[in-house]
CSV table of N, CA and C in Angstrom, one decimal:
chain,number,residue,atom,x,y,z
X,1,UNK,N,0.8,-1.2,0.0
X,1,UNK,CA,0.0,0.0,0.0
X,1,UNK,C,0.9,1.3,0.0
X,2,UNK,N,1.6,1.6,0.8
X,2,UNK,CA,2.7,2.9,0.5
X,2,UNK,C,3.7,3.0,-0.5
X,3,UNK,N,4.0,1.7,-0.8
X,3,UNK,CA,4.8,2.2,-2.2
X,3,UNK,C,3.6,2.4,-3.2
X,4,UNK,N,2.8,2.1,-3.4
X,4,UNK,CA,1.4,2.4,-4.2
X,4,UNK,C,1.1,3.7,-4.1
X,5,UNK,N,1.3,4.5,-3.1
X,5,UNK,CA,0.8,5.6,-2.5
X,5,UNK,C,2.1,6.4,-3.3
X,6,UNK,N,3.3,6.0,-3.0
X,6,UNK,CA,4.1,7.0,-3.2
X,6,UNK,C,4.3,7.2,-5.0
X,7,UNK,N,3.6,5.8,-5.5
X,7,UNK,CA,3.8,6.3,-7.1
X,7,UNK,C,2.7,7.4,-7.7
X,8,UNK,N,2.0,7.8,-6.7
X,8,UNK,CA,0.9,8.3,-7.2
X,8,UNK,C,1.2,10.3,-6.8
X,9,UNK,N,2.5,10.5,-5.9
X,9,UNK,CA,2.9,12.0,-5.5
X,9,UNK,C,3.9,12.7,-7.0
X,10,UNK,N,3.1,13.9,-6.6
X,10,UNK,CA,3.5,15.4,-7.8
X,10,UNK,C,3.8,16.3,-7.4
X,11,UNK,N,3.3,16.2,-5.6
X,11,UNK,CA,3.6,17.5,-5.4
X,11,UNK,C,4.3,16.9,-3.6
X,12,UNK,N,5.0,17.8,-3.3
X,12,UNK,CA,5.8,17.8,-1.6
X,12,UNK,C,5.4,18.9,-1.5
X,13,UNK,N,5.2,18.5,0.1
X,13,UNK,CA,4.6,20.5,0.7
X,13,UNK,C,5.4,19.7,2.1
X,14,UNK,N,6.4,20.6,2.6
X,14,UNK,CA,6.8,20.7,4.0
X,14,UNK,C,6.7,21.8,4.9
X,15,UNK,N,6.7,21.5,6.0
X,15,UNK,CA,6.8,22.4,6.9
X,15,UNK,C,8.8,22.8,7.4
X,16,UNK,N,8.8,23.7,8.0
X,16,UNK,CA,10.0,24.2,8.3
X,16,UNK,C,10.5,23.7,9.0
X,17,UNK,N,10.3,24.1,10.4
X,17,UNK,CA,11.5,23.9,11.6
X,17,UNK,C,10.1,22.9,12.2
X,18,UNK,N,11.9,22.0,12.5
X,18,UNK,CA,11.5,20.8,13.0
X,18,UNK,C,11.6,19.9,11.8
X,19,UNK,N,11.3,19.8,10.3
X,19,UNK,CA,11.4,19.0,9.4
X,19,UNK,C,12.9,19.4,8.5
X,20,UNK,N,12.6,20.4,7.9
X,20,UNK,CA,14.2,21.5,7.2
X,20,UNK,C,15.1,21.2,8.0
X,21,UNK,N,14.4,21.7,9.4
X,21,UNK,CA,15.9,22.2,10.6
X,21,UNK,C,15.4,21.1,11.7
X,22,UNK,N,16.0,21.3,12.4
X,22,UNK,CA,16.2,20.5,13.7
X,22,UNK,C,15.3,20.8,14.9
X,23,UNK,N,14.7,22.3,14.7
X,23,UNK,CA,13.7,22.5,15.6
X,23,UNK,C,14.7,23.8,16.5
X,24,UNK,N,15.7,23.8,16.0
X,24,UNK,CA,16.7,24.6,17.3
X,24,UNK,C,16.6,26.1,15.9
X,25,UNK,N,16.1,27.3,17.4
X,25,UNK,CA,16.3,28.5,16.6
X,25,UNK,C,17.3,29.1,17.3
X,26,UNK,N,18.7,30.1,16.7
X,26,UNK,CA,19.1,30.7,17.4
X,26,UNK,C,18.7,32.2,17.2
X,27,UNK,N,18.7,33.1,18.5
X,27,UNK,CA,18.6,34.5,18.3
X,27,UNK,C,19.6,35.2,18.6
X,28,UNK,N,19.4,36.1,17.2
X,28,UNK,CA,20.9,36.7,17.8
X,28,UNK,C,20.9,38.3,17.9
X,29,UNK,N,21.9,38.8,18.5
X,29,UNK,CA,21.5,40.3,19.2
X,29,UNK,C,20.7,41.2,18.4
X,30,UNK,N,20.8,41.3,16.9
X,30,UNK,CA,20.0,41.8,16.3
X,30,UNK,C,18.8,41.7,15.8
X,31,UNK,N,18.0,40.4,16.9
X,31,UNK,CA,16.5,40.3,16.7
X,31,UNK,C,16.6,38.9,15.8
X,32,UNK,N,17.3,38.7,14.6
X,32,UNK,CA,17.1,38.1,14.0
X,32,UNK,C,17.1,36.5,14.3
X,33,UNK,N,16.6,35.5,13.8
X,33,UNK,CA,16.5,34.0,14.1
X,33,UNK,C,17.2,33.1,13.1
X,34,UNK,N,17.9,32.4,13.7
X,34,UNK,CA,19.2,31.7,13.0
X,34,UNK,C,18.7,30.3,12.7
X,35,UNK,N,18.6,29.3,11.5
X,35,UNK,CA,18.0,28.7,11.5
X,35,UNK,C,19.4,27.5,10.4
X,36,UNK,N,19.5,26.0,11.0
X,36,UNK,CA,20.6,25.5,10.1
X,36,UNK,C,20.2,24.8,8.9
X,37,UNK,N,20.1,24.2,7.7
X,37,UNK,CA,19.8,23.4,7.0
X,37,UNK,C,20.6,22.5,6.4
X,38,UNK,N,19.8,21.3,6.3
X,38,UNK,CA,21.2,20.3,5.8
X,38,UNK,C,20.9,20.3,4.4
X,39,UNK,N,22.5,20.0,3.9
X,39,UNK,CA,22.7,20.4,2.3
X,39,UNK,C,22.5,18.7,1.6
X,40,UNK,N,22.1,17.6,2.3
X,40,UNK,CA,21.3,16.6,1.6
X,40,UNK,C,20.0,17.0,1.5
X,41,UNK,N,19.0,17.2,2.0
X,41,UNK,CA,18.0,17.5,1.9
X,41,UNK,C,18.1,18.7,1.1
X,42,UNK,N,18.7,19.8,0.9
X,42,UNK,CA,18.7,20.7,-0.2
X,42,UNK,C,18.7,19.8,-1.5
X,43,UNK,N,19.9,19.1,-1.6
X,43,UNK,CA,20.3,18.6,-2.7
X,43,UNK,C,18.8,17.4,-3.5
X,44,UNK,N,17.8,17.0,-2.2
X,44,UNK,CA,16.9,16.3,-2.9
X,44,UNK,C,16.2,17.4,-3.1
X,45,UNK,N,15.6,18.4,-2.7
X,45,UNK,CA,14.5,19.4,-3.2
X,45,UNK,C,14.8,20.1,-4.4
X,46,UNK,N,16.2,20.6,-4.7
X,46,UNK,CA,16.3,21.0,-5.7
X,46,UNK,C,15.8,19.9,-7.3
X,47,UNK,N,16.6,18.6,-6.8
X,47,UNK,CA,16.3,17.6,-7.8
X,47,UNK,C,14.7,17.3,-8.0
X,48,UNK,N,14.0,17.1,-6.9
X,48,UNK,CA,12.8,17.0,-7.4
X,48,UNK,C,12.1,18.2,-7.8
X,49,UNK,N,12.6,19.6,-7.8
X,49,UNK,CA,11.5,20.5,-8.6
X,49,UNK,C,12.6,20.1,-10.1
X,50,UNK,N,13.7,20.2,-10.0
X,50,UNK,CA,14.0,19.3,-11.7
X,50,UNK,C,13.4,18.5,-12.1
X,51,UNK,N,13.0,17.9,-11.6
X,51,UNK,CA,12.3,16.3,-11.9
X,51,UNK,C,11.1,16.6,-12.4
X,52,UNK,N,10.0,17.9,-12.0
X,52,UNK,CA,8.8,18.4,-12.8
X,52,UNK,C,8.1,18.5,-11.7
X,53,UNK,N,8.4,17.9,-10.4
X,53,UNK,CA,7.9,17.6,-9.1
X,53,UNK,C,7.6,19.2,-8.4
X,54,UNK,N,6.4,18.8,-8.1
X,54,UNK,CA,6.0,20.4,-7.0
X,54,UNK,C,6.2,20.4,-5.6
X,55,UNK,N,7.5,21.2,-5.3
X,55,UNK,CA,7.2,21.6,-4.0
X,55,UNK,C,7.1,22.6,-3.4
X,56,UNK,N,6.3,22.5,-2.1
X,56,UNK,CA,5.9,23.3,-1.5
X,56,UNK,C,6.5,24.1,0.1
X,57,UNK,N,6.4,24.6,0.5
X,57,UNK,CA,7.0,25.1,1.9
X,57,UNK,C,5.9,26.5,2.3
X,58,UNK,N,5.5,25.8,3.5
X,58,UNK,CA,4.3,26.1,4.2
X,58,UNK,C,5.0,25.9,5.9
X,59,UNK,N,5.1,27.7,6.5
X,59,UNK,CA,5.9,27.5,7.5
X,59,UNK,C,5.1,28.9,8.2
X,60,UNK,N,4.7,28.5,9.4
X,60,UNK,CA,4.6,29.8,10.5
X,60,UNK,C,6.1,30.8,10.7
X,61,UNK,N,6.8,30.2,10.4
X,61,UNK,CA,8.4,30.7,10.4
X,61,UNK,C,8.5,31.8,9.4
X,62,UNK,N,9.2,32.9,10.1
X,62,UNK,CA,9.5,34.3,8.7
X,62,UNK,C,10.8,33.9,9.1
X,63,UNK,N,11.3,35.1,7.7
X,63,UNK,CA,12.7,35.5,7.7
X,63,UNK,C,13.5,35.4,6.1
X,64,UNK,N,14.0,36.8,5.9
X,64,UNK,CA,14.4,36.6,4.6
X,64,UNK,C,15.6,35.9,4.6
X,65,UNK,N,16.3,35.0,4.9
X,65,UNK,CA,17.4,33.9,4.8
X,65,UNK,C,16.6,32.5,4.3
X,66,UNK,N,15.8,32.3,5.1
X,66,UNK,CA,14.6,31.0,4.8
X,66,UNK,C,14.0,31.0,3.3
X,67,UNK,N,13.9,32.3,3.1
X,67,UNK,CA,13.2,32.9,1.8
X,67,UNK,C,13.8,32.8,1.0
X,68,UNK,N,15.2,32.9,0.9
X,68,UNK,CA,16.7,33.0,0.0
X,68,UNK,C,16.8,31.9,-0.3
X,69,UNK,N,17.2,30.6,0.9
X,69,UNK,CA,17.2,29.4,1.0
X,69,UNK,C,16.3,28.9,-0.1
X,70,UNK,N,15.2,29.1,-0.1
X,70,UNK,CA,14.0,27.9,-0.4
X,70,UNK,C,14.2,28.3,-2.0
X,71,UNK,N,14.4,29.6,-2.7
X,71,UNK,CA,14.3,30.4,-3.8
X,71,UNK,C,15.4,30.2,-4.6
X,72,UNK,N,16.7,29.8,-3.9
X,72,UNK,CA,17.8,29.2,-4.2
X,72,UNK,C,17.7,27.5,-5.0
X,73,UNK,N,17.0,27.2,-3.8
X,73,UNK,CA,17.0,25.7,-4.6
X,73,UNK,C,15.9,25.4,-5.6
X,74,UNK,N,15.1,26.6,-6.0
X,74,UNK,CA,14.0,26.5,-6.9
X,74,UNK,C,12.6,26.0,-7.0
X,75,UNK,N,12.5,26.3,-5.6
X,75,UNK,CA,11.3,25.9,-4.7
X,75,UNK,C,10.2,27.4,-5.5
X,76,UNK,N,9.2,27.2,-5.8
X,76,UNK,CA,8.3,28.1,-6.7
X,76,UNK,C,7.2,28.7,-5.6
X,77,UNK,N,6.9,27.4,-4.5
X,77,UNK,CA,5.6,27.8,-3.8
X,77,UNK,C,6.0,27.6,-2.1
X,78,UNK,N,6.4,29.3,-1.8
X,78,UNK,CA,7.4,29.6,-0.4
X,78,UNK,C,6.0,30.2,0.1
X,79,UNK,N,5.5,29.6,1.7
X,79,UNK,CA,4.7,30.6,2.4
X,79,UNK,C,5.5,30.5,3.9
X,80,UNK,N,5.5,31.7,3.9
X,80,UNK,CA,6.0,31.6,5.5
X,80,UNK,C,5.2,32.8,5.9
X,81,UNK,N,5.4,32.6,7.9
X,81,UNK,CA,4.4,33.3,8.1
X,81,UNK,C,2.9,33.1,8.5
X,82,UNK,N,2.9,32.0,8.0
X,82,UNK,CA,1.4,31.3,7.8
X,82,UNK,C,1.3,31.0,9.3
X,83,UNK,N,-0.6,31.3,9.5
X,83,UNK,CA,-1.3,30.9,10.6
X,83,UNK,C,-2.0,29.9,10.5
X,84,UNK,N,-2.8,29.8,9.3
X,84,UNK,CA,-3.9,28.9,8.5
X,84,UNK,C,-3.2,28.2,7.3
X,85,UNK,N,-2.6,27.2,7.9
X,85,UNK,CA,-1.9,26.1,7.1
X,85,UNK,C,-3.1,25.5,5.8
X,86,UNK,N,-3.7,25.2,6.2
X,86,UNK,CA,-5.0,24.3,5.8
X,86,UNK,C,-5.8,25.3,4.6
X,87,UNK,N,-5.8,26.7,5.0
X,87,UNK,CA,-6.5,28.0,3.9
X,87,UNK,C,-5.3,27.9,2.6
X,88,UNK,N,-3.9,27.9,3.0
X,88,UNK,CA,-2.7,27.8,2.2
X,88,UNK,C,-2.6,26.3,1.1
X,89,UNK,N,-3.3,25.7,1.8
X,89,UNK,CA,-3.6,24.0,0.8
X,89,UNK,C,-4.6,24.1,-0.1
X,90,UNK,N,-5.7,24.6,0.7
X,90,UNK,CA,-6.7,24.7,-0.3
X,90,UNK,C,-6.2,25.3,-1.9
X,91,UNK,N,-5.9,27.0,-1.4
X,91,UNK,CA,-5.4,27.6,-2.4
X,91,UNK,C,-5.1,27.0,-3.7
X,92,UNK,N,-3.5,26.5,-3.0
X,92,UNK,CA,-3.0,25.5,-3.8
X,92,UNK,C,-3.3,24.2,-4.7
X,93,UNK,N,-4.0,23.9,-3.8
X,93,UNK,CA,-5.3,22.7,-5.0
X,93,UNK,C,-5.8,23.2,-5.7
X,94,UNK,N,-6.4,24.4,-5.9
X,94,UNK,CA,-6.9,25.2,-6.7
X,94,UNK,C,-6.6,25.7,-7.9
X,95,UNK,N,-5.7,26.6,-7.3
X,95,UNK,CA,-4.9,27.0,-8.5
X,95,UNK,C,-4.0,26.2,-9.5
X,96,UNK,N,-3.3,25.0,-8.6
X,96,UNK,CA,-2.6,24.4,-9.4
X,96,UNK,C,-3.5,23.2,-9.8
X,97,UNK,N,-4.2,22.8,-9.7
X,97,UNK,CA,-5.3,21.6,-10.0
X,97,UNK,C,-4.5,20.2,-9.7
X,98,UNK,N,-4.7,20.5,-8.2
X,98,UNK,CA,-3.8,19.4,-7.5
X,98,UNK,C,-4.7,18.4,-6.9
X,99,UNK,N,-4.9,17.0,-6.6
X,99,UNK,CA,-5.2,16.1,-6.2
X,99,UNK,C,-5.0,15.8,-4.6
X,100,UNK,N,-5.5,15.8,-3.7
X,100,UNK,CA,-5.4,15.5,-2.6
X,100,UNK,C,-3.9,13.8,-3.0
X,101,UNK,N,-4.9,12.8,-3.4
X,101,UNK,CA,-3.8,11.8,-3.3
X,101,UNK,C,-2.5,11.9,-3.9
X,102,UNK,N,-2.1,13.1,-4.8
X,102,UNK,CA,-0.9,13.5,-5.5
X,102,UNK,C,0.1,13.8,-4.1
X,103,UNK,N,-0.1,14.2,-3.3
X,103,UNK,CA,0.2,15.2,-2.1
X,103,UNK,C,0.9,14.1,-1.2
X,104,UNK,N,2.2,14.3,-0.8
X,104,UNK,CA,2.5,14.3,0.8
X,104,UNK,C,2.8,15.3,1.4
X,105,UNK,N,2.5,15.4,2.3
X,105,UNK,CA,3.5,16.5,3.1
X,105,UNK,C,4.1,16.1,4.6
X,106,UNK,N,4.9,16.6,5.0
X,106,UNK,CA,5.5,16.4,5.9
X,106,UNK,C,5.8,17.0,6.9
X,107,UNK,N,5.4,16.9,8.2
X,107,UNK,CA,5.3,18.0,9.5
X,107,UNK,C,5.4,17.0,10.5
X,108,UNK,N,5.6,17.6,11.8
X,108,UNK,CA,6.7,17.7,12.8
X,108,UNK,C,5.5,17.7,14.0
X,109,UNK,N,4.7,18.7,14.1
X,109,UNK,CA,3.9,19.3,15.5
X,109,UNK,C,2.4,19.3,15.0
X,110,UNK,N,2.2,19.9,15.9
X,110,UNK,CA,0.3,20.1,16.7
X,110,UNK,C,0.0,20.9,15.1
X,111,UNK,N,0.5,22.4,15.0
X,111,UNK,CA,0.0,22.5,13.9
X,111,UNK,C,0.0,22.3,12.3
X,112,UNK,N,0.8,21.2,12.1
X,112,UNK,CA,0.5,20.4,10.6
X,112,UNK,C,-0.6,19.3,11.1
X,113,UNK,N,-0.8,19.1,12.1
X,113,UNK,CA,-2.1,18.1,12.0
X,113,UNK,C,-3.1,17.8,10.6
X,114,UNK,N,-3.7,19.3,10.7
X,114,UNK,CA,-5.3,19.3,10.3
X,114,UNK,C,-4.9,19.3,8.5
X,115,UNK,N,-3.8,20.1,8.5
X,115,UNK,CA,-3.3,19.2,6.9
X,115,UNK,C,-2.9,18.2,6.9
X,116,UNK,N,-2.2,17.4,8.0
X,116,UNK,CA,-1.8,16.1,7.1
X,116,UNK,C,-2.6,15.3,6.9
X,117,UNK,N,-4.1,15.6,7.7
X,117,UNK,CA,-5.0,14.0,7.7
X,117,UNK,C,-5.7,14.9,6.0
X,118,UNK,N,-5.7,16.1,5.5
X,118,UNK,CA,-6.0,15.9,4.1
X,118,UNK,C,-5.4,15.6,3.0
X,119,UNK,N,-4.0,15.4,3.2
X,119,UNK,CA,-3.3,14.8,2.3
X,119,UNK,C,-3.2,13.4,1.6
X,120,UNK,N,-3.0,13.0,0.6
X,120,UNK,CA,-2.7,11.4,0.5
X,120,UNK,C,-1.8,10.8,0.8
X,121,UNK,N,-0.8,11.3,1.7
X,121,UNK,CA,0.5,10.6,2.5
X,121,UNK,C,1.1,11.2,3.2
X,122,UNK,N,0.6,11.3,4.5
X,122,UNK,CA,1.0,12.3,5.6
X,122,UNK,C,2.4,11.5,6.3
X,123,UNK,N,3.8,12.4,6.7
X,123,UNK,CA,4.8,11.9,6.8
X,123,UNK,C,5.4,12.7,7.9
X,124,UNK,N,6.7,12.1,8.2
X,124,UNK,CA,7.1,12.5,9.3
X,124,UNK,C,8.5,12.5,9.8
X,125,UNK,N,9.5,13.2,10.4
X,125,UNK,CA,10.4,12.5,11.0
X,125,UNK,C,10.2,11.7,12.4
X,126,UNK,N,11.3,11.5,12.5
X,126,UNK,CA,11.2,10.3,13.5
X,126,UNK,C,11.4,11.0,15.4
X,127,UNK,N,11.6,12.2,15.1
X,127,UNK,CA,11.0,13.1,16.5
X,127,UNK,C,9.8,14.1,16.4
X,128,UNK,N,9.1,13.8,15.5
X,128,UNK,CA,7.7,14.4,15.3
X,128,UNK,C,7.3,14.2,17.2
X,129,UNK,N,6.0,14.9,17.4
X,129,UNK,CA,5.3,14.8,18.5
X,129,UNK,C,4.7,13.8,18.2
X,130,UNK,N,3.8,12.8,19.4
X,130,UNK,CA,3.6,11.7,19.3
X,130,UNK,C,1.9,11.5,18.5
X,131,UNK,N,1.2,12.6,18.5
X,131,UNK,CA,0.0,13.2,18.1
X,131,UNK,C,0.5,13.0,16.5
X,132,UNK,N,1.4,13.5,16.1
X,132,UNK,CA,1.7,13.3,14.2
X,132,UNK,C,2.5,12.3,14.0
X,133,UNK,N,3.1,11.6,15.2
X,133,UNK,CA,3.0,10.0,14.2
X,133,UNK,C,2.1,9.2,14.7
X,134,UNK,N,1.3,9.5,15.4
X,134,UNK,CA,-0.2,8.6,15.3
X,134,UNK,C,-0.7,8.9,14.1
X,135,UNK,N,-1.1,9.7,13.4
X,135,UNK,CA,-1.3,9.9,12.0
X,135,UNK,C,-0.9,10.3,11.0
X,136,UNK,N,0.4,9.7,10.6
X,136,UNK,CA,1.3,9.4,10.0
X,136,UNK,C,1.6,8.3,9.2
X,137,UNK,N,1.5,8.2,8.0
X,137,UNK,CA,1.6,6.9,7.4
X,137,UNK,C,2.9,6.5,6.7
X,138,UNK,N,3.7,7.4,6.9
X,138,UNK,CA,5.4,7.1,7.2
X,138,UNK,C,6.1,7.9,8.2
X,139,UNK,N,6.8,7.5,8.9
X,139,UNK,CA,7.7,7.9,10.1
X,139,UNK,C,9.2,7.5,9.6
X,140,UNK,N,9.8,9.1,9.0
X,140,UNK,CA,11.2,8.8,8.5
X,140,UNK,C,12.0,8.1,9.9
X,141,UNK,N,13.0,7.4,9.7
X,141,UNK,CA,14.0,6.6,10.6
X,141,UNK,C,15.1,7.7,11.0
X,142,UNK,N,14.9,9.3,10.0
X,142,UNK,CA,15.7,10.6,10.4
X,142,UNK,C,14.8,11.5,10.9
X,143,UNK,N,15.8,12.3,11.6
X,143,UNK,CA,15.2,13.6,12.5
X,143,UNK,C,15.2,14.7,11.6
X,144,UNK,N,14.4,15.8,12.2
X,144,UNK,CA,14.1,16.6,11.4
X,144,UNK,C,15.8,17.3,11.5
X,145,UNK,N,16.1,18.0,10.2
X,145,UNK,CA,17.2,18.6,9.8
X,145,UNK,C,17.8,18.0,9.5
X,146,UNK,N,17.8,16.3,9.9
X,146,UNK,CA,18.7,15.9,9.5
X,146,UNK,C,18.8,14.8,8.8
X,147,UNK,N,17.9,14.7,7.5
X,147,UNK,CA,17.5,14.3,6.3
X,147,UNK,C,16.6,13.9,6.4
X,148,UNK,N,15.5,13.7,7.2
X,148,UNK,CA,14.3,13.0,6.8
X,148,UNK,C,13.5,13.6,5.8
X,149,UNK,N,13.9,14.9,5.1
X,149,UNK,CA,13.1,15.1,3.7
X,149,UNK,C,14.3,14.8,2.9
X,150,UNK,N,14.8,14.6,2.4
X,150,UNK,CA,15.8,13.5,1.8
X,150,UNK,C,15.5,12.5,1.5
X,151,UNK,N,14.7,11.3,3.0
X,151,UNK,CA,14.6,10.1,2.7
X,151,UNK,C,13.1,10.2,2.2
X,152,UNK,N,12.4,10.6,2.0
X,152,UNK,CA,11.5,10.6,1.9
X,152,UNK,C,10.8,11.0,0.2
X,153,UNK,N,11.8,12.2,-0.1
X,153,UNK,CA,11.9,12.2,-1.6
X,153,UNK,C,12.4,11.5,-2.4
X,154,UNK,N,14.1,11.0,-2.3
X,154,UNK,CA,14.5,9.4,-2.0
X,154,UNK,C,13.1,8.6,-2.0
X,155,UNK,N,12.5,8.3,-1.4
X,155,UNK,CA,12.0,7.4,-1.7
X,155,UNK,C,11.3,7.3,-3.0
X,156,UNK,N,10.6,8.7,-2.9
X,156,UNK,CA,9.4,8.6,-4.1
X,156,UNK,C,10.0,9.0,-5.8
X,157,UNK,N,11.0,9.3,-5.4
X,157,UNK,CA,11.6,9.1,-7.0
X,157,UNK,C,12.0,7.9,-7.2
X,158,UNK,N,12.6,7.6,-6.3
X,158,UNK,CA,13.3,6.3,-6.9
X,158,UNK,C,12.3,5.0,-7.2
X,159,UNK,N,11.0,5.2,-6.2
X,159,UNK,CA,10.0,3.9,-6.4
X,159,UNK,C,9.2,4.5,-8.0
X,160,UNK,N,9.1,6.2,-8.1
X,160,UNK,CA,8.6,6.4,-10.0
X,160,UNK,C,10.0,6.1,-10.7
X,161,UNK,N,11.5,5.7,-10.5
X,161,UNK,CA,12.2,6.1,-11.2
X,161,UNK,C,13.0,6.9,-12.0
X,162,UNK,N,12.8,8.1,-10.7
X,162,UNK,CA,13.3,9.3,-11.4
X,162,UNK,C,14.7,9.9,-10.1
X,163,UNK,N,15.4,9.0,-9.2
X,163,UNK,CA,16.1,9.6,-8.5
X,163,UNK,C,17.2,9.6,-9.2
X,164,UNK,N,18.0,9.3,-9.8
X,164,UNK,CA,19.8,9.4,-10.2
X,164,UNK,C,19.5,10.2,-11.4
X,165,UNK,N,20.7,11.7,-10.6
X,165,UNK,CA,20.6,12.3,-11.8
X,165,UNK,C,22.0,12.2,-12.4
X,166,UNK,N,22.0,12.0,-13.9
X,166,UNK,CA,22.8,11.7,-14.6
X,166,UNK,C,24.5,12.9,-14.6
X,167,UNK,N,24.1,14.0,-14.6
X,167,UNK,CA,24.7,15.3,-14.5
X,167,UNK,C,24.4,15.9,-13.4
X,168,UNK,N,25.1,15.6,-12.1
X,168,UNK,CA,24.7,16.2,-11.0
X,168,UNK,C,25.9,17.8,-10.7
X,169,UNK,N,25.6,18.2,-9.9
X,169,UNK,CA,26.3,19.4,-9.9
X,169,UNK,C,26.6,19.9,-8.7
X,170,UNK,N,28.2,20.2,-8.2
X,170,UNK,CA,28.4,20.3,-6.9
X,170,UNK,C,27.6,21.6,-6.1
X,171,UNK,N,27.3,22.1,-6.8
X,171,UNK,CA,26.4,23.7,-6.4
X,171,UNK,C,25.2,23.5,-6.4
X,172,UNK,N,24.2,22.5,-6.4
X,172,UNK,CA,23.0,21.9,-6.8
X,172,UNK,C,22.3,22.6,-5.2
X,173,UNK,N,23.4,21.9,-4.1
X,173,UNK,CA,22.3,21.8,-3.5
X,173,UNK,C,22.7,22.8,-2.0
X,174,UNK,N,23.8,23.7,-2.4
X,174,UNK,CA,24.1,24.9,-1.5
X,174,UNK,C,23.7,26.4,-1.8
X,175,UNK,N,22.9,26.3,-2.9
X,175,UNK,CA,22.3,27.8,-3.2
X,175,UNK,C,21.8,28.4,-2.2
C-alpha cells in the first residue's frame, strides 16, 4: 500500500522547523532567528523541482534567509508566516489543480495536524510529536534537519524512477 501511494505523488509540501531544521532556533543580538539546514536535503528538493515535481513550503516561520534558502533551490511555492496552514492547501489545489492523493507533506507538530489527515500521504520525521505519528503513514527513521526530507523524496523518485541524476552538480544543493 505505501509504495502504491508514493507512485501516485506530484507535489511535496513541508513544513520548516523541526522537518528542514532541527527545531533549534538561534537569536541573535540583532533580533534576528538563525536557523541550520542540511545540504542533503537541499540537494533532494532541488532535484525533485527538476524532476517536474512540485514543491511546497508552508511554514509559521518568517525570515528573509529562509526565503533565499528555499528560492535558491528552486522551490516556486514559499509561504511563511502562515497561521492557516489548511487556507494555504486549499489555495494551492486550486490554483494548481492538484489532487489531494498526488500530495505528501511532511510536519513535525500540533500545527501540521489538520493538513496532514488531508493529504494522501502524511509523513514525518522520527522526533515528530507523538499526536503526528499517530497519523502518519510514514515515520522517517531521520530527524528533522537531519534528512528526513531526503529520505522521503529518496524514496518517491526512486520507487517512480526518477532519482539518479545523470549530471549532477556540486552547487546543486548549497544555493
Amino acid at each position: 500500500m505505501f509504495l502504491e501511494q508514493l507512485k501516485l505523488i506530484t507535489t511535496f509540501i513541508f513544513d520548516v522547523d523541526g522537518v528542514l531544521t532541527n527545531g533549534d532556533i538561534i537569536a541573535s543580538d540583532s533580533g534576528e532567528f538563525l536557523r541550520t539546514f542540511n545540504i542533503k536535503d537541499g540537494y533532494a528538493l532541488q532535484l525533485a523541482v527538476k524532476r517536474g515535481y512540485r514543491v511546497c513550503i508552508i511554514s509559521g516561520g518568517t525570515g528573509a534567509a529562509m526565503q533565499k534558502r528555499f528560492e535558491g533551490l528552486g522551490i516556486p511555492d514559499i509561504f511563511l508566516g502562515v497561521t492557516d496552514k489548511v487556507a494555504v492547501y486549499h489555495n494551492l489545489l486550486a490554483r494548481h489543480s492538484i489532487k489531494a492523493p498526488e500530495i505528501l507533506y511532511m510536519g513535525d507538530d500540533i500545527p501540521d495536524l489538520k493538513i496532514m489527515q488531508l493529504v494522501g500521504l502524511a509523513t514525518c520525521p522520527s522526533d515528530a510529536v507523538p499526536e503526528i505519528k499517530a497519523i502518519s503513514q510514514y515515520i522517517s527513521p531521520y530527524t528533522g534537519g537531519k534528512t528526513a526530507v531526503r529520505d522521503i523524496i529518496e524514496k518517491v523518485l526512486r520507487v517512480q524512477s526518477r532519482w539518479f541524476d545523470e549530471n549532477p552538480s556540486a552547487a546543486d544543493s548549497g544555493k
